[in-house]
Tab-separated table of C-alpha atoms in Angstrom:
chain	number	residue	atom	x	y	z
Q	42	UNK	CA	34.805	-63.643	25.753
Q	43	UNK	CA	36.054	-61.511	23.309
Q	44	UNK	CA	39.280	-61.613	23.762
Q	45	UNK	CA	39.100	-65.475	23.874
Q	46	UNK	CA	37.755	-65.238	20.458
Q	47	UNK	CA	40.088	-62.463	18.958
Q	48	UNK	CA	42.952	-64.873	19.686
Q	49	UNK	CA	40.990	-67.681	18.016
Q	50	UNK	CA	40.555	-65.939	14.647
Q	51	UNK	CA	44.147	-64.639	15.106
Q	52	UNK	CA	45.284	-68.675	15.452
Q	53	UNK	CA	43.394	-69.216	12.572
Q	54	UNK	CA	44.467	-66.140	10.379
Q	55	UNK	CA	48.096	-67.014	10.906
Q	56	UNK	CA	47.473	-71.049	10.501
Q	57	UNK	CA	45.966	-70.095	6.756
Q	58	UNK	CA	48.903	-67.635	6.134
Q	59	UNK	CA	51.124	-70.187	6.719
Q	60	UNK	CA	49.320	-72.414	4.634
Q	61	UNK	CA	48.616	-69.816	1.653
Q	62	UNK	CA	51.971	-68.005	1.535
Q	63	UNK	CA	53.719	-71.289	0.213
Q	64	UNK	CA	50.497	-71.891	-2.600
Q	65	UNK	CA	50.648	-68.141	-3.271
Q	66	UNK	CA	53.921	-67.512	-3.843
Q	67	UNK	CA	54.477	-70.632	-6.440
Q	68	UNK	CA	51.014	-69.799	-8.205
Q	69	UNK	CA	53.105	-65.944	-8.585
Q	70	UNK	CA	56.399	-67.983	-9.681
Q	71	UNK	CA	54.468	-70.181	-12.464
Q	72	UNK	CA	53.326	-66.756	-14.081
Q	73	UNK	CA	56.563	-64.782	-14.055
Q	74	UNK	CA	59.397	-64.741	-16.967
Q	75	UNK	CA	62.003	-63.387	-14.749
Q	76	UNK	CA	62.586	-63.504	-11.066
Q	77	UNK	CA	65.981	-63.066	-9.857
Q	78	UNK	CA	67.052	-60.264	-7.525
Q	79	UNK	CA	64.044	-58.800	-6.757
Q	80	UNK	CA	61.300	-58.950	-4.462
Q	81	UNK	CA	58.194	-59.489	-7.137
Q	82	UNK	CA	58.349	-61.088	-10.754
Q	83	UNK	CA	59.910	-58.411	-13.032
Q	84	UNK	CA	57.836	-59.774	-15.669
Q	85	UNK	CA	54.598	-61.681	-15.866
Q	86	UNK	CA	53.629	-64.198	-18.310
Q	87	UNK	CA	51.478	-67.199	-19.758
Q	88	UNK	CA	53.830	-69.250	-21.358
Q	89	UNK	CA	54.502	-71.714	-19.057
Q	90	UNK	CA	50.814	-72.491	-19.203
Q	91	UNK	CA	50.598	-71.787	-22.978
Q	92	UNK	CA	53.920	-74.888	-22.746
Q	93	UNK	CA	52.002	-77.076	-20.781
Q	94	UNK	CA	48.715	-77.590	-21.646
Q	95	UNK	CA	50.322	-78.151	-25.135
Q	96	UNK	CA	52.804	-80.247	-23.943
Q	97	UNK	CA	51.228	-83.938	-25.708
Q	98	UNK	CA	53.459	-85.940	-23.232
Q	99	UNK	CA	51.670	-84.240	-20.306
Q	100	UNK	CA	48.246	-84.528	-22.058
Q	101	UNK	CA	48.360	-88.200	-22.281
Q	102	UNK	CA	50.231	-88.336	-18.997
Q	103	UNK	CA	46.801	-86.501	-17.189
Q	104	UNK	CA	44.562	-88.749	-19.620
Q	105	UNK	CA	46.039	-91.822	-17.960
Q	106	UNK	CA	45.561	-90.522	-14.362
Q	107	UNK	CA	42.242	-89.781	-15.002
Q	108	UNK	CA	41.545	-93.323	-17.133
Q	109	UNK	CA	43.029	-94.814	-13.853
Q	110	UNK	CA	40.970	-93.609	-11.512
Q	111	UNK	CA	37.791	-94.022	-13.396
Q	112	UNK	CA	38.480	-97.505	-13.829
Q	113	UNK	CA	39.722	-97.988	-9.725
Q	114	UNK	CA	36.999	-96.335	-8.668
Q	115	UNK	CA	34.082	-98.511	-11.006
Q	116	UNK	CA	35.338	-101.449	-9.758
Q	117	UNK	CA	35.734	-100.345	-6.441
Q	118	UNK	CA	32.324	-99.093	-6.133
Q	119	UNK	CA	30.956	-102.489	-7.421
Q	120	UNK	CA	32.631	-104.573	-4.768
Q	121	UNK	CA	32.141	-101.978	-1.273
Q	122	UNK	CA	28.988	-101.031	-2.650
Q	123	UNK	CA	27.160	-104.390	-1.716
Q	124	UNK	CA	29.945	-105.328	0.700
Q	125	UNK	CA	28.688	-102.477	3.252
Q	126	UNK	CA	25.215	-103.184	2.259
Q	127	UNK	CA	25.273	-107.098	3.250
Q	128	UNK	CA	27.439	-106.271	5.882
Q	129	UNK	CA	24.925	-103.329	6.978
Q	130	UNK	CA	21.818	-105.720	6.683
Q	131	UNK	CA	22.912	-109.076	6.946
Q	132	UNK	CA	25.422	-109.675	8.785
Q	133	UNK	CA	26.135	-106.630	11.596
Q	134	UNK	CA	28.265	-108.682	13.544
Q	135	UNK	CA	31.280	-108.483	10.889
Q	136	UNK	CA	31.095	-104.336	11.452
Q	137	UNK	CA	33.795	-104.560	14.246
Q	138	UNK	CA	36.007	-107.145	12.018
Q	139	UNK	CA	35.510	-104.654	9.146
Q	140	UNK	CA	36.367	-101.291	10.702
Q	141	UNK	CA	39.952	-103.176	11.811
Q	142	UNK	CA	40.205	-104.776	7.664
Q	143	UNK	CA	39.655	-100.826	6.743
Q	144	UNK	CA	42.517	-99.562	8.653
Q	145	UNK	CA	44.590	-102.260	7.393
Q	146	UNK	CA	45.747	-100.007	4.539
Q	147	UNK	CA	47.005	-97.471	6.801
Q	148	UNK	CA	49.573	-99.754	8.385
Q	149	UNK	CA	51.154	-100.650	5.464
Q	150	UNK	CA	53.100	-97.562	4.098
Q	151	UNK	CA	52.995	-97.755	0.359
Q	152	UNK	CA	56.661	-97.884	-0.262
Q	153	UNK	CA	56.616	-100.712	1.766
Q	154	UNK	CA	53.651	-102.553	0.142
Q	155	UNK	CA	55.567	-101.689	-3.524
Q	156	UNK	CA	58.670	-103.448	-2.874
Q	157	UNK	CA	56.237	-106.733	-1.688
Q	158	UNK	CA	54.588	-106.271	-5.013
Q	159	UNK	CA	57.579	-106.627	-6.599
Q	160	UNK	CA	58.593	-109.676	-5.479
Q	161	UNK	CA	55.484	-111.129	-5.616
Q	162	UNK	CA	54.876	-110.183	-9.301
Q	163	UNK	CA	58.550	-110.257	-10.437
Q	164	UNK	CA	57.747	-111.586	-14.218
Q	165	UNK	CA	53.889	-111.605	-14.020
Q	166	UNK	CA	52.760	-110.000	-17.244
Q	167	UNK	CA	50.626	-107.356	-14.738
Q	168	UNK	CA	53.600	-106.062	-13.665
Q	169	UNK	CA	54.584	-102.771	-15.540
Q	170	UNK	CA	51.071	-102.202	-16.697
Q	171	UNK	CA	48.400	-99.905	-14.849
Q	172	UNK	CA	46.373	-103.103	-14.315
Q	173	UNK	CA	48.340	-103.702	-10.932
Q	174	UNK	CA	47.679	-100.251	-10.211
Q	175	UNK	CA	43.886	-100.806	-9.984
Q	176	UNK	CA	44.426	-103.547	-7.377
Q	177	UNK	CA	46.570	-101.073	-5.721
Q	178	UNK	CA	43.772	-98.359	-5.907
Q	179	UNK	CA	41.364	-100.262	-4.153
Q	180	UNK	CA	43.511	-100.871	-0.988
Q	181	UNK	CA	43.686	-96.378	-0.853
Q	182	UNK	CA	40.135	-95.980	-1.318
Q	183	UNK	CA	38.602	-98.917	0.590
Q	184	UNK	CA	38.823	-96.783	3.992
Q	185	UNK	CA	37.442	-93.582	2.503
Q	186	UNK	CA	34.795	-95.410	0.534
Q	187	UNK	CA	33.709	-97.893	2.805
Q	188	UNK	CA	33.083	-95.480	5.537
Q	189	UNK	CA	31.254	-93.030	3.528
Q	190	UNK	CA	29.006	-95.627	1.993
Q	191	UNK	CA	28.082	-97.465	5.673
Q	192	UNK	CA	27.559	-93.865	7.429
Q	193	UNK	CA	25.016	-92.944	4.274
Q	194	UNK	CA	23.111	-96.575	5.018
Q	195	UNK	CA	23.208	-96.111	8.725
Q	196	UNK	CA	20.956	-92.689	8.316
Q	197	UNK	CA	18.571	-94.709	6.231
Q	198	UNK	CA	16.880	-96.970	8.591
Q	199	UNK	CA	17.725	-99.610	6.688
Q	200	UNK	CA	16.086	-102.431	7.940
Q	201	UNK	CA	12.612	-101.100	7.903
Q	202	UNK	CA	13.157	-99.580	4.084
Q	203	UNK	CA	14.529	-103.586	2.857
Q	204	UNK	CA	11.010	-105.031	5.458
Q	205	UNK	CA	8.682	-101.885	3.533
Q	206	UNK	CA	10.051	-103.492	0.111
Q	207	UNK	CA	9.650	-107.136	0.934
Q	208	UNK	CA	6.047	-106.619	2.196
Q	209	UNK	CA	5.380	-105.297	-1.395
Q	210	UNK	CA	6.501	-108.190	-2.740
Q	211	UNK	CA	10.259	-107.326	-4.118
Q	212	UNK	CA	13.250	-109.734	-3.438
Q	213	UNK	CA	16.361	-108.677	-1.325
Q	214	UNK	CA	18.156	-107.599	-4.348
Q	215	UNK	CA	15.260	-105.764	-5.853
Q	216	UNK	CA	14.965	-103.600	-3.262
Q	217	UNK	CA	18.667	-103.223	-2.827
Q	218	UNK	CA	18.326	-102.160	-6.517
Q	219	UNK	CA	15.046	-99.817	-6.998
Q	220	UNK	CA	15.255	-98.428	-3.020
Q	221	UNK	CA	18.829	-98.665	-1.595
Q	222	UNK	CA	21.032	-97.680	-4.438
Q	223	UNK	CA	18.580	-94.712	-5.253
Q	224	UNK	CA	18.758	-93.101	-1.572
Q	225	UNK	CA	22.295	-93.531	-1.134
Q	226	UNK	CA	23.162	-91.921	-4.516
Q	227	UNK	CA	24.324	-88.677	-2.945
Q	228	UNK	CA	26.477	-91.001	-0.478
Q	229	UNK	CA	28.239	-93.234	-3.338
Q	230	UNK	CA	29.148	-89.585	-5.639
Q	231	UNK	CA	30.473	-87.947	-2.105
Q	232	UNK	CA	32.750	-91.502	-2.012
Q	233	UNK	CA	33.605	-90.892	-5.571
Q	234	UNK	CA	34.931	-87.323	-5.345
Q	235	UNK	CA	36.826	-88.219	-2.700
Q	236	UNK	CA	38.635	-91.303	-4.010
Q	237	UNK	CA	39.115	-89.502	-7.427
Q	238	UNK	CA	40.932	-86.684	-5.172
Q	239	UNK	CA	42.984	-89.309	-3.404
Q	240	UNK	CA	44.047	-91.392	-6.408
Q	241	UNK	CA	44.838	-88.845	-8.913
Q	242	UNK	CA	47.987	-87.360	-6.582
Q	243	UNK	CA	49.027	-91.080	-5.912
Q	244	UNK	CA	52.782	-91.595	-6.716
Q	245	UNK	CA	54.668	-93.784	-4.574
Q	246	UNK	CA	52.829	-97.200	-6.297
Q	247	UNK	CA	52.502	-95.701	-9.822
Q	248	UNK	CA	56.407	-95.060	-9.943
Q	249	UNK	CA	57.501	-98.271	-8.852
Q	250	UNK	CA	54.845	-100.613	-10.185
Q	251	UNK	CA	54.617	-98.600	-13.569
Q	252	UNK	CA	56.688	-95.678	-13.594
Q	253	UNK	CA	57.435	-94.602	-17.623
Q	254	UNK	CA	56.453	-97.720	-18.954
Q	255	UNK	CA	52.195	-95.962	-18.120
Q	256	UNK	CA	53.447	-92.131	-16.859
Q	257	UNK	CA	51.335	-90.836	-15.151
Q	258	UNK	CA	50.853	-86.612	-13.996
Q	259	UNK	CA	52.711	-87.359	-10.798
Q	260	UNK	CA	55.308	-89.418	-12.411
Q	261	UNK	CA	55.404	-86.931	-15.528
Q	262	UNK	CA	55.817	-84.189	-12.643
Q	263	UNK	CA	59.034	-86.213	-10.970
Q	264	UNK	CA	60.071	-86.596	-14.258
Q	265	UNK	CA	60.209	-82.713	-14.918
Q	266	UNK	CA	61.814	-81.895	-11.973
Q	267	UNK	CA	65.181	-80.441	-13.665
Q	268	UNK	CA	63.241	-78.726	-16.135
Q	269	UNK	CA	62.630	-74.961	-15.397
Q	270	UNK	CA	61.156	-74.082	-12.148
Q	271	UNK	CA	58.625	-71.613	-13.670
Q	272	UNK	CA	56.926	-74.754	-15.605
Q	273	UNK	CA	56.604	-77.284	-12.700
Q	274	UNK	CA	55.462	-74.491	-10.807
Q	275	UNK	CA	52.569	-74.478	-13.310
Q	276	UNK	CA	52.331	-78.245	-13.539
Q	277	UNK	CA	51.880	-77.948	-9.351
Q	278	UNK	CA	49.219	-75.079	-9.805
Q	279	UNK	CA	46.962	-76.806	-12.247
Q	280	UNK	CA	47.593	-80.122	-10.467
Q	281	UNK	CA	45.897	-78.237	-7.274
Q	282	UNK	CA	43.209	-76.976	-9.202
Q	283	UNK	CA	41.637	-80.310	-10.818
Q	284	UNK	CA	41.860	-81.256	-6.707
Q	285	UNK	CA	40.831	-78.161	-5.431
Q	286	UNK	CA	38.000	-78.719	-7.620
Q	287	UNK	CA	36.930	-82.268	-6.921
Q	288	UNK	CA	37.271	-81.602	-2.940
Q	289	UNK	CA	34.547	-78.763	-3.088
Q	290	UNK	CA	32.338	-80.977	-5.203
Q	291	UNK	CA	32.994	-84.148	-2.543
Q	292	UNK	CA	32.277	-81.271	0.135
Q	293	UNK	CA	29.123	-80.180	-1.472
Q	294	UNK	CA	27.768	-83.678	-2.434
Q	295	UNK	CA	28.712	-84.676	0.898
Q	296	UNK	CA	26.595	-82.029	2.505
């Protein structure tokens, strides 16, 4: 037994080496002045941080990524929101026609879906502004959202919370408003961290829809790729963080 579980961390130990030593080593290569010939940085430094987070072009460029997802994510929340309750309560029979609609996104690849978008929209005044990207936004959260959101209203027993409410006298969307919304609070901010996550390392649509004409930090960071290797690395590292960030607060909401 414990050899069996000796080889199990040791799977694991290497697994997060492998998946560290990559992180690690550009983390060491975004605070070094010099690295040429020799095994560690010769000299360590700030400046490429000091550069970037005074850089106004990649200030406004992470301003718009996060204005983007904010607004994706409102207007996502206020169309799955009451689509997974009505579905939940009203009308359980659609729940087998949804979970094939959710996966829907996944079969498209989004380079594909961009180039349809393009032809579709060819001339529409949309088209070069992040407004299409919001559209777009909604088809990579919808999964992630969706199912987060029904698995929260499946653990409330929702049926006898919406009878409770009517038998004290509120209307379907009174109760939806003063006793759903209120117990699945935890449920919708777990969705939200995790869409923000997703959408704020999206590239593929915001460089072909948009690209410079609305940069975004991904399309900033393509942008900067023949620029010093030292300041993407930064631009990569404090990229991570923001998500590193936002996953442990979906993790802990989620919990």
């Amino acid at each position: 037994m414990r050899k069996g579980n000796l080889y199990h961390k040791s799977v694991i130990t290497i697994v997060m080496l492998l998946l560290l030593i990559p992180l690690l080593a550009t983390l060491l290569y975004s605070f070094s002045a010099v690295w040429g010939a020799t095994v560690l940085p010769e000299k360590l430094t700030l400046d490429w941080y000091i550069k970037l987070w005074s850089d106004p072009r990649f200030l406004i460029s992470f301003a718009r990524s996060i204005f983007l997802c904010f607004i994706s994510i409102f207007v996502s929340l206020l169309v799955i929101v009451p689509l997974a309750f009505i579905i939940e309560y009203r009308y359980p029979k659609w729940q087998s026609m949804m979970d094939i609609v959710i996966l829907l996104p996944f079969a498209m690849p989004p380079i594909v879906a961009s180039v349809g978008l393009l032809q579709i929209f060819s001339g529409s005044p949309i088209m070069g502004t992040p407004w299409i990207l919001v559209g777009c936004y909604f088809t990579i959260v919808l999964p992630f959202m969706y199912r987060s959101l029904v698995n929260n209203l499946r653990a409330l027993n929702l049926h006898d919370l919406m009878d409770a409410a009517s038998l004290l006298g509120s209307s379907a969307p009174q109760a939806f408003m003063r006793v759903v919304l209120p117990n699945i609070r935890k449920g919708i901010l777990s969705a939200w961290f995790i869409a923000f996550s997703l959408l704020f390392g999206e590239f593929v649509f915001a460089n072909m829809l948009v690209g410079t004409n609305f940069e975004t930090l991904q399309v900033y960071l393509y942008n900067m790729r023949q620029t010093s290797g030292h300041f993407t690395s930064a631009i990569v590292i404090s990229y991570f963080l923001v998500i590193l960030i936002l996953t442990l607060l979906a993790n802990r909401f989620n919990k």
